[in-house]
Amino acid sequence: MLSKEFPGGILVLTGANSATGLRSMPARYVFLDEVDAYPASADEEGDPVTLAEARTTTFSHRRKVFMVSTPTIRGLSRIEREFEASDQRRYFVPCPHCGTMQWLQFDRLRWAKGKPETAAYHCEGCERPIAEHHKTEMLARGEWRATAVSRDPKAIGFHLSALYSPLGWKSWSDIAREWLAAQGSDETLRAARNTLLGETWVESGDAPEWQRLADRREAWKPGTVPMAALFLTAGADVQRDRIEVDIWAWGRGLESWLIDHIVIPGGPDDPAAWDKLTSLLGRSWQHSNGAFMTVARLGIDTGYEAAAIYAWSRKVGFEQVAPLKGLEGFNRSAPVSGPTFVDATIGGKRLRRGARLWSVATATFKAETYRFLRIERPSDEDRAMGVLDAPGTVHIPGWADTEWLKQLVAEQLVTIRNKRGYAHQEWQKMRERNEALDCRVYARAAAWILGADRWDEATWRRLEAQAGVETRMPAAVAAETTNDPAQPKAGTLTTPRRKRRAYTPNFMRD
Ligand SMILES: [Zn+2]
């Protein structure tokens, strides 16, 4: 089924998750479909696109690699990166009134307020409205034109949005209607941008107001885990004179709750501080069902004093602890990669490959956190009708103080242009202290490492059954920062030992 012979050649099909398939044989032509949905790594052997492209090397100048995709998120989108490196061809069509050649852009599609059926395209030359019935003729007389100079002269790229749908497919009024229907949530707007316009979604960089977060703090018993939460992770930020740890609980759709905030005095040079951090790994927090939960995974930043952190992690074991290294930029196909083996120095002795290290694209998780913090909460009336919090909702307890809230929203995404005019986005601190945000990012990375972004319905149900939580069915799952569709590996989660009224979805022990 996966290979078809025909006169002059053979067509071989494989999956982006199969390193063996991608390495199988030399190929002159490689066609990669939906590249934005590819996993970051095929069977942990690296980028599937790179693996596939390597198939063509023996054909040198006669080879051709063709990639197609609906784009996803700015900075994470592979197809956008490829398109931007190309000559960026757009399909130019003539205005039926004045003949001006132009490529169709969404902001020129206009309609009377609330009346998508009146949608018409407005010419950029004469500003006159163009009715749908002209489209067939316009498409027939159109042509592809480059709008940029490609960095690699052999790379050509084509972009087409739903505005070009031929008659009988998607009309301009259909597009207007779908666009209106998508208003109201970032998730639906993002889907509309991706699928209708063929444009990436740009994560908003504005930090939410800390006052707003203060207003929506919730009262639940300090240090306890609310009912819908299913597992705990921790994020630890090592500073010169202290270690700050936040404990986060996670539920379906990556809804989250801040459970505890712990400051351990003494920096990485102080053995007592490390002992306190070790004891935290054995500590438990009470779930509303009466059981006690420990931290399933603690993400710890290695940025300040890597050697001490490797040594400690090796001592307590990598099953419960993930040393993390933050990477700059959005340009990563997955928010977390690794682990890689790094050398560690233990008791003055250097151990080759003695520690494991995960790389985290912190920018991605910061953007996600701010997007999650902006999610609207159901009104009391909606709640009474059984409306649940949306996936991703962040719950902050009443005891979270002003300083913590200000730290959480301490950064802002800014666009920076270099001298040659190339733009990139980066997060910048708006105030000195930002540990709450860093700890959140490390705890979020720990949830990713556990596999929470890739769990299927059955896994969530199993966790809920373990916790004695009624299955909640959110309308959409927001956990889509990763493009990795891989299912959780067998053995990632196993049934914890059941005790009376006590359960620990402890990923370490089982
Ligand atoms: Zn015109």
Coordinates of C-alpha atoms and ligand atoms in Angstrom, one line a residue:
M1 CA 0.0 0.0 0.0
L2 CA 2.9 2.4 0.6
S3 CA 4.6 2.1 -2.8
K4 CA 3.2 2.4 -6.3
E5 CA 5.2 1.5 -9.4
F6 CA 4.5 3.3 -12.6
P7 CA 6.3 3.5 -16.0
G8 CA 9.5 5.5 -15.3
G9 CA 9.5 5.4 -11.5
I10 CA 8.1 4.4 -8.2
L11 CA 6.1 6.4 -5.6
V12 CA 7.0 5.7 -2.0
L13 CA 4.8 7.0 0.9
T14 CA 6.0 7.3 4.5
G15 CA 5.1 9.1 7.7
A16 CA 6.9 12.2 9.1
N17 CA 7.3 10.3 12.4
S18 CA 9.2 7.4 10.9
A19 CA 13.0 7.8 10.7
T20 CA 13.3 4.5 8.9
G21 CA 10.8 5.5 6.3
L22 CA 12.4 8.8 5.8
R23 CA 15.8 7.3 5.4
S24 CA 14.7 4.4 3.2
M25 CA 16.0 5.2 -0.3
P26 CA 17.4 8.0 -2.5
A27 CA 14.7 10.0 -4.2
R28 CA 14.9 12.7 -6.9
Y29 CA 11.6 14.3 -6.0
V30 CA 10.4 14.7 -2.4
F31 CA 6.9 16.0 -1.7
L32 CA 6.2 17.0 2.0
D33 CA 2.6 17.6 2.8
E34 CA 1.4 19.6 5.9
V35 CA 4.9 20.3 7.1
D36 CA 3.6 22.5 10.0
A37 CA 2.0 19.4 11.5
Y38 CA 5.3 17.4 11.5
P39 CA 6.7 16.3 14.8
A40 CA 9.9 18.0 15.9
S41 CA 11.8 14.7 15.6
A42 CA 11.2 11.5 13.8
D43 CA 11.9 8.6 16.2
E44 CA 14.3 10.9 18.1
E45 CA 16.6 11.0 15.0
G46 CA 16.0 14.6 14.2
D47 CA 14.0 16.9 12.1
P48 CA 11.9 14.9 9.6
V49 CA 12.2 17.6 6.9
T50 CA 16.0 17.4 7.1
L51 CA 15.9 13.6 7.0
A52 CA 13.6 13.7 3.9
E53 CA 15.7 16.3 2.1
A54 CA 18.8 14.3 2.6
R55 CA 17.2 11.6 0.4
T56 CA 17.7 13.9 -2.6
T57 CA 21.4 14.7 -2.2
T58 CA 22.7 12.1 -4.7
F59 CA 20.6 13.8 -7.4
S60 CA 22.3 17.2 -6.8
H61 CA 21.0 19.8 -9.3
R62 CA 18.3 17.6 -10.7
R63 CA 16.5 17.2 -7.4
K64 CA 13.3 18.9 -6.3
V65 CA 11.8 19.3 -2.8
F66 CA 8.2 20.5 -2.6
M67 CA 6.6 21.5 0.7
V68 CA 3.0 22.4 1.3
S69 CA 1.2 23.4 4.4
T70 CA -1.5 25.4 6.1
P71 CA 0.6 27.7 8.3
T72 CA 0.3 27.7 12.1
I73 CA 2.0 30.1 14.6
R74 CA 4.4 32.9 13.6
G75 CA 7.9 31.8 14.5
L76 CA 7.0 28.1 14.9
S77 CA 5.7 27.7 11.3
R78 CA 8.1 25.8 9.1
I79 CA 6.2 26.7 5.9
E80 CA 6.3 30.4 6.7
R81 CA 10.1 30.2 7.2
E82 CA 10.4 28.4 3.9
F83 CA 8.1 30.9 2.1
E84 CA 10.0 33.9 3.5
A85 CA 13.3 32.5 2.2
S86 CA 11.8 32.1 -1.3
D87 CA 10.9 34.6 -4.0
Q88 CA 7.4 34.8 -2.4
R89 CA 5.2 34.5 -5.5
R90 CA 1.6 35.8 -5.3
Y91 CA -1.1 35.3 -7.8
F92 CA -1.9 38.7 -9.4
V93 CA -5.4 39.1 -11.0
P94 CA -6.8 42.0 -13.0
C95 CA -9.5 44.3 -11.7
P96 CA -12.5 43.9 -14.1
H97 CA -13.1 47.7 -13.9
C98 CA -9.7 49.3 -14.3
G99 CA -7.4 46.4 -15.1
T100 CA -5.0 46.9 -12.2
M101 CA -3.1 43.7 -11.5
Q102 CA -3.1 42.9 -7.8
W103 CA -2.9 40.0 -5.4
L104 CA -6.0 39.5 -3.2
Q105 CA -5.7 40.6 0.4
F106 CA -8.2 40.1 3.2
D107 CA -8.5 43.7 4.3
R108 CA -9.8 44.6 0.8
L109 CA -12.8 42.3 1.3
R110 CA -15.5 44.5 2.8
W111 CA -19.1 44.1 3.8
A112 CA -21.9 46.0 5.5
K113 CA -21.8 45.7 9.3
G114 CA -23.3 42.3 10.3
K115 CA -24.1 41.5 6.6
P116 CA -21.5 39.1 5.3
E117 CA -23.7 38.4 2.3
T118 CA -22.8 41.8 1.0
A119 CA -19.1 41.0 0.9
A120 CA -17.3 42.4 -2.2
Y121 CA -13.6 42.8 -3.0
H122 CA -12.3 46.4 -3.3
C123 CA -9.8 47.1 -6.0
E124 CA -6.6 48.7 -4.8
G125 CA -6.4 50.7 -8.1
C126 CA -9.8 52.2 -8.5
E127 CA -11.3 51.3 -5.1
R128 CA -14.5 50.1 -6.8
P129 CA -16.2 46.9 -5.4
I130 CA -15.7 43.8 -7.4
A131 CA -18.6 41.3 -7.2
E132 CA -18.1 37.5 -6.8
H133 CA -19.2 36.7 -10.4
H134 CA -16.1 38.4 -11.8
K135 CA -13.8 35.9 -10.0
T136 CA -13.7 33.1 -12.6
E137 CA -12.6 35.6 -15.3
M138 CA -10.0 37.2 -13.0
L139 CA -8.5 33.9 -12.0
A140 CA -8.3 32.9 -15.7
R141 CA -6.3 36.1 -16.6
G142 CA -4.1 35.9 -13.5
E143 CA -0.4 35.2 -13.2
W144 CA 2.2 34.3 -10.6
R145 CA 4.6 37.2 -9.8
A146 CA 7.6 37.2 -7.4
T147 CA 7.3 39.8 -4.6
A148 CA 10.8 39.3 -3.1
V149 CA 14.3 38.2 -4.0
S150 CA 14.9 34.8 -2.6
R151 CA 18.0 34.1 -0.5
D152 CA 18.5 30.9 -2.4
P153 CA 17.9 31.6 -6.1
K154 CA 16.6 28.1 -6.6
A155 CA 13.9 28.5 -3.9
I156 CA 10.5 29.5 -5.2
G157 CA 7.4 29.9 -3.1
F158 CA 3.7 30.3 -3.7
H159 CA 1.0 31.7 -1.4
L160 CA -2.7 31.3 -2.0
S161 CA -5.6 32.1 0.4
A162 CA -9.3 31.1 0.4
L163 CA -10.0 34.5 -1.4
Y164 CA -9.0 32.7 -4.6
S165 CA -11.4 29.7 -4.2
P166 CA -13.0 29.0 -7.5
L167 CA -16.7 29.5 -8.1
G168 CA -18.7 26.9 -6.2
W169 CA -16.1 26.4 -3.5
K170 CA -15.8 29.1 -0.9
S171 CA -17.3 32.4 -1.9
W172 CA -16.2 35.8 -0.6
S173 CA -19.4 36.0 1.5
D174 CA -18.7 32.6 3.0
I175 CA -15.3 33.9 4.0
A176 CA -16.8 37.0 5.6
R177 CA -19.4 34.8 7.4
E178 CA -16.7 32.4 8.8
W179 CA -14.5 35.4 9.8
L180 CA -17.4 36.9 11.8
A181 CA -18.1 33.5 13.4
A182 CA -14.5 33.2 14.5
Q183 CA -14.5 36.5 16.5
G184 CA -14.5 36.2 20.3
S185 CA -11.7 33.8 21.1
D186 CA -8.0 33.6 20.2
E187 CA -8.4 30.0 19.4
T188 CA -11.1 30.4 16.7
L189 CA -9.4 33.5 15.3
R190 CA -6.2 31.7 15.0
A191 CA -7.8 28.8 13.1
A192 CA -9.5 31.3 10.8
R193 CA -6.2 33.1 10.1
N194 CA -4.5 29.8 9.4
T195 CA -7.1 28.1 7.2
L196 CA -9.0 31.0 5.5
L197 CA -6.1 33.5 5.0
G198 CA -3.2 31.1 4.9
E199 CA -1.5 33.4 7.4
T200 CA 0.3 32.6 10.6
W201 CA -1.1 33.6 14.0
V202 CA 0.9 36.2 15.8
E203 CA 1.0 35.6 19.5
S204 CA 0.1 38.9 21.3
G205 CA 3.0 40.3 23.2
D206 CA 1.2 42.5 25.6
A207 CA 1.4 41.3 29.2
P208 CA -2.0 41.2 30.9
E209 CA -2.4 43.9 33.6
W210 CA -1.4 42.6 37.0
Q211 CA -4.4 44.4 38.6
R212 CA -6.7 42.4 36.4
L213 CA -5.1 39.2 37.6
A214 CA -5.4 40.4 41.2
D215 CA -9.1 40.9 40.6
R216 CA -9.6 37.4 39.4
R217 CA -7.7 35.6 42.2
E218 CA -9.8 32.8 43.6
A219 CA -10.3 31.5 47.1
W220 CA -9.4 28.0 47.8
K221 CA -7.7 26.4 50.7
P222 CA -4.0 27.4 50.5
G223 CA -1.7 24.6 49.6
T224 CA -4.5 22.3 48.4
V225 CA -5.2 21.0 44.9
P226 CA -8.6 21.8 43.4
M227 CA -10.8 19.0 42.1
A228 CA -10.2 19.3 38.4
A229 CA -6.4 19.2 38.7
L230 CA -4.8 15.9 37.8
F231 CA -1.0 16.2 38.3
L232 CA 1.6 18.6 39.8
T233 CA 4.8 20.0 38.3
A234 CA 7.3 22.4 39.8
G235 CA 9.5 25.1 38.3
A236 CA 12.6 26.1 40.1
D237 CA 14.7 29.2 39.5
V238 CA 18.2 29.2 41.0
Q239 CA 19.5 32.6 42.1
R240 CA 22.7 33.7 43.8
D241 CA 21.2 33.7 47.2
R242 CA 18.0 31.6 47.0
I243 CA 16.0 29.1 45.0
E244 CA 12.4 30.0 44.2
V245 CA 10.0 27.2 43.5
D246 CA 6.4 27.4 42.3
I247 CA 4.2 24.3 42.3
W248 CA 1.6 24.2 39.5
A249 CA -1.3 21.8 39.2
W250 CA -2.6 20.8 35.7
G251 CA -5.9 19.6 34.4
R252 CA -7.4 18.6 31.1
G253 CA -6.6 21.1 28.3
L254 CA -3.7 22.4 30.4
E255 CA -6.0 24.3 32.7
S256 CA -3.7 25.2 35.6
W257 CA -3.6 26.3 39.3
L258 CA -0.9 27.8 41.3
I259 CA -0.6 25.6 44.4
D260 CA 2.4 26.8 46.3
H261 CA 5.2 29.3 46.2
I262 CA 8.4 28.4 48.1
V263 CA 11.5 30.4 48.6
I264 CA 14.5 28.5 49.8
P265 CA 17.2 30.8 51.2
G266 CA 20.8 30.1 50.3
G267 CA 22.2 29.8 46.8
P268 CA 23.8 27.0 44.8
D269 CA 26.9 27.1 47.1
D270 CA 24.8 26.2 50.2
P271 CA 24.3 22.4 50.8
A272 CA 21.4 23.1 53.1
A273 CA 19.5 24.8 50.2
W274 CA 19.9 21.7 48.1
D275 CA 18.8 19.5 51.0
K276 CA 15.6 21.6 51.3
L277 CA 15.0 21.3 47.5
T278 CA 15.5 17.5 47.8
S279 CA 12.9 17.3 50.6
L280 CA 10.5 19.2 48.4
L281 CA 10.5 16.2 46.0
G282 CA 9.1 14.0 48.7
R283 CA 6.5 16.5 49.9
S284 CA 2.9 16.2 49.1
W285 CA -0.1 18.5 48.7
Q286 CA -3.6 17.4 49.4
H287 CA -6.1 17.0 46.6
S288 CA -9.8 17.9 47.1
N289 CA -10.5 14.2 46.9
G290 CA -8.5 13.7 50.1
A291 CA -5.5 12.0 48.5
F292 CA -2.0 13.4 48.5
M293 CA 0.0 14.3 45.4
T294 CA 3.7 14.7 44.9
V295 CA 5.4 16.7 42.2
A296 CA 5.5 14.5 39.0
R297 CA 8.4 16.5 37.5
L298 CA 10.4 19.5 38.6
G299 CA 11.9 21.6 35.9
I300 CA 15.0 23.5 37.1
D301 CA 16.9 26.2 35.3
T302 CA 20.6 25.5 34.7
G303 CA 21.3 29.1 33.6
Y304 CA 22.9 30.4 36.8
E305 CA 25.1 27.6 38.1
A306 CA 24.9 24.6 35.8
A307 CA 27.5 22.4 37.5
A308 CA 25.8 22.5 40.9
I309 CA 22.4 21.8 39.3
Y310 CA 23.7 18.8 37.3
A311 CA 25.3 17.4 40.4
W312 CA 22.1 17.7 42.4
S313 CA 19.9 16.3 39.6
R314 CA 22.2 13.3 39.2
K315 CA 22.0 12.7 43.0
V316 CA 18.2 12.8 43.2
G317 CA 17.6 11.2 39.8
F318 CA 16.3 12.3 36.4
E319 CA 13.0 10.6 36.8
Q320 CA 11.6 13.4 38.9
V321 CA 13.9 16.2 37.9
A322 CA 14.5 17.8 34.5
P323 CA 17.4 20.2 34.2
L324 CA 16.5 22.9 31.7
K325 CA 18.3 25.3 29.5
G326 CA 16.4 28.3 28.0
L327 CA 16.9 29.0 24.3
E328 CA 16.3 32.4 22.7
G329 CA 13.7 32.9 20.0
F330 CA 10.6 31.3 18.5
N331 CA 12.4 29.6 15.7
R332 CA 12.1 26.1 17.0
S333 CA 9.9 23.4 15.7
A334 CA 9.1 22.2 19.2
P335 CA 9.0 24.2 22.5
V336 CA 11.1 21.5 24.3
S337 CA 13.8 19.3 22.8
G338 CA 16.1 16.7 24.3
P339 CA 17.2 15.4 26.6
T340 CA 20.9 15.6 25.5
F341 CA 23.6 14.1 27.6
V342 CA 26.1 16.6 29.1
D343 CA 29.2 16.2 31.2
A344 CA 28.8 16.7 34.9
T345 CA 31.3 17.2 37.7
I346 CA 30.5 15.3 40.8
G347 CA 32.8 15.6 43.8
G348 CA 35.5 17.1 41.7
K349 CA 35.3 14.2 39.2
R350 CA 34.2 14.8 35.7
L351 CA 31.7 12.4 34.4
R352 CA 31.2 12.2 30.7
R353 CA 27.5 12.3 29.8
G354 CA 26.8 12.4 33.5
A355 CA 23.7 14.6 33.3
R356 CA 20.6 15.1 31.1
L357 CA 19.6 18.5 29.8
W358 CA 16.4 19.7 28.1
S359 CA 16.3 22.7 25.9
V360 CA 13.3 25.0 26.2
A361 CA 12.1 27.7 23.8
T362 CA 11.0 29.9 26.7
A363 CA 9.5 32.5 24.3
T364 CA 6.9 30.0 23.2
F365 CA 5.7 29.2 26.7
K366 CA 5.8 32.9 27.7
A367 CA 3.5 33.7 24.8
E368 CA 1.2 30.7 25.7
T369 CA 1.1 31.8 29.3
Y370 CA 0.0 35.3 28.4
R371 CA -2.6 33.9 26.0
F372 CA -3.9 31.6 28.7
L373 CA -4.0 34.5 31.2
R374 CA -6.2 36.5 28.8
I375 CA -8.9 33.7 28.5
E376 CA -12.3 35.1 29.5
R377 CA -13.9 33.3 32.5
P378 CA -17.5 32.2 32.3
S379 CA -20.0 34.5 34.0
D380 CA -21.7 33.3 37.2
E381 CA -24.8 32.7 35.2
D382 CA -23.0 30.6 32.6
R383 CA -21.3 28.7 35.4
A384 CA -24.6 27.9 36.9
M385 CA -25.7 26.6 33.5
G386 CA -22.7 24.2 33.7
V387 CA -20.2 26.2 31.5
L388 CA -16.7 25.2 32.4
D389 CA -13.5 27.2 32.3
A390 CA -11.9 27.1 28.9
P391 CA -8.9 24.9 28.3
G392 CA -5.7 26.7 29.3
T393 CA -7.4 28.9 32.0
V394 CA -4.9 29.9 34.7
H395 CA -6.2 30.0 38.3
I396 CA -4.4 32.2 40.7
P397 CA -5.1 31.8 44.5
G398 CA -6.1 34.6 46.8
W399 CA -2.8 34.4 48.7
A400 CA -0.7 35.3 45.6
D401 CA 0.7 38.7 46.5
T402 CA 1.3 41.8 44.4
E403 CA 5.0 41.1 43.9
W404 CA 4.3 37.6 42.5
L405 CA 1.6 38.9 40.2
K406 CA 3.9 41.7 38.9
Q407 CA 6.7 39.1 38.3
L408 CA 4.3 36.9 36.3
V409 CA 3.6 39.7 33.9
A410 CA 7.1 41.2 33.9
E411 CA 7.9 40.8 30.3
Q412 CA 6.7 42.1 26.9
L413 CA 7.1 40.8 23.4
V414 CA 8.8 43.4 21.3
T415 CA 9.7 43.5 17.6
I416 CA 13.2 44.4 16.9
R417 CA 14.6 45.3 13.5
N418 CA 18.3 45.0 12.7
K419 CA 20.3 47.4 10.4
R420 CA 19.4 45.3 7.4
G421 CA 15.7 45.6 8.1
Y422 CA 15.1 42.0 9.2
A423 CA 12.6 41.8 12.0
H424 CA 12.4 39.4 14.9
Q425 CA 10.5 39.2 18.1
E426 CA 11.9 38.8 21.5
W427 CA 10.7 39.0 25.1
Q428 CA 12.1 41.8 27.2
K429 CA 11.9 42.3 30.9
M430 CA 9.9 45.4 31.9
R431 CA 11.0 45.1 35.5
E432 CA 14.0 43.5 37.2
R433 CA 12.4 40.6 39.0
N434 CA 10.5 38.0 36.9
E435 CA 10.9 34.7 38.8
A436 CA 7.2 33.9 38.9
L437 CA 7.2 33.9 35.0
D438 CA 10.4 31.9 34.8
C439 CA 9.1 29.3 37.3
R440 CA 5.8 29.1 35.4
V441 CA 7.7 28.4 32.2
Y442 CA 9.9 25.7 33.8
A443 CA 6.8 24.1 35.4
R444 CA 5.1 24.2 32.0
A445 CA 8.1 22.7 30.3
A446 CA 7.9 19.9 32.9
A447 CA 4.3 19.2 31.9
W448 CA 5.4 19.1 28.2
I449 CA 8.2 16.6 29.1
L450 CA 5.7 14.4 31.0
G451 CA 3.8 14.3 27.7
A452 CA 0.7 16.3 28.6
D453 CA 0.6 18.1 25.2
R454 CA 0.3 14.8 23.4
W455 CA -2.0 12.8 25.7
D456 CA -5.0 11.4 24.0
E457 CA -8.5 11.3 25.4
A458 CA -8.0 7.8 26.9
T459 CA -5.0 9.1 28.9
W460 CA -6.9 12.1 30.3
R461 CA -9.8 9.9 31.2
R462 CA -7.5 7.5 33.0
L463 CA -6.0 10.3 35.0
E464 CA -9.5 11.6 35.8
A465 CA -10.6 8.1 36.9
Q466 CA -7.5 7.9 39.1
A467 CA -8.3 11.2 40.7
G468 CA -12.0 10.4 41.0
V469 CA -12.8 13.5 38.9
E470 CA -15.8 13.5 36.7
T471 CA -14.8 13.6 33.0
R472 CA -15.0 17.1 31.8
M473 CA -15.4 17.6 28.1
P474 CA -14.2 21.0 27.0
A475 CA -15.2 22.3 23.5
A476 CA -11.7 22.6 22.3
V477 CA -8.3 21.6 23.6
A478 CA -6.0 24.6 23.7
A479 CA -2.9 22.5 24.1
E480 CA -1.6 23.1 20.7
T481 CA 1.7 24.9 21.1
T482 CA 3.4 21.8 19.9
N483 CA 3.0 20.5 16.4
D484 CA 3.8 17.1 17.7
P485 CA 0.9 14.8 17.1
A486 CA 2.7 11.8 18.6
Q487 CA 0.8 9.7 21.0
P488 CA 2.2 9.2 24.5
K489 CA 4.6 6.3 24.6
A490 CA 3.4 3.2 26.2
G491 CA 4.6 3.2 29.8
T492 CA 4.6 7.0 30.0
L493 CA 1.7 6.7 32.4
T494 CA 0.9 3.6 34.4
T495 CA -1.8 3.0 36.9
P496 CA -0.6 4.2 40.3
R497 CA -0.9 2.1 43.3
R498 CA -4.4 2.6 44.7
K499 CA -4.8 3.2 48.4
R500 CA -7.9 3.9 50.2
R501 CA -8.8 7.6 49.6
A502 CA -5.2 8.2 48.5
Y503 CA -3.7 8.3 45.1
T504 CA -0.6 9.8 43.7
P505 CA -0.4 10.1 39.9
N506 CA 3.3 9.7 40.4
F507 CA 5.1 9.3 37.1
M508 CA 8.3 8.5 38.9
R509 CA 7.6 5.6 41.1
D510 CA 5.4 3.5 38.9
Ligands
ZN1 ZN -9.9 48.6 -10.3

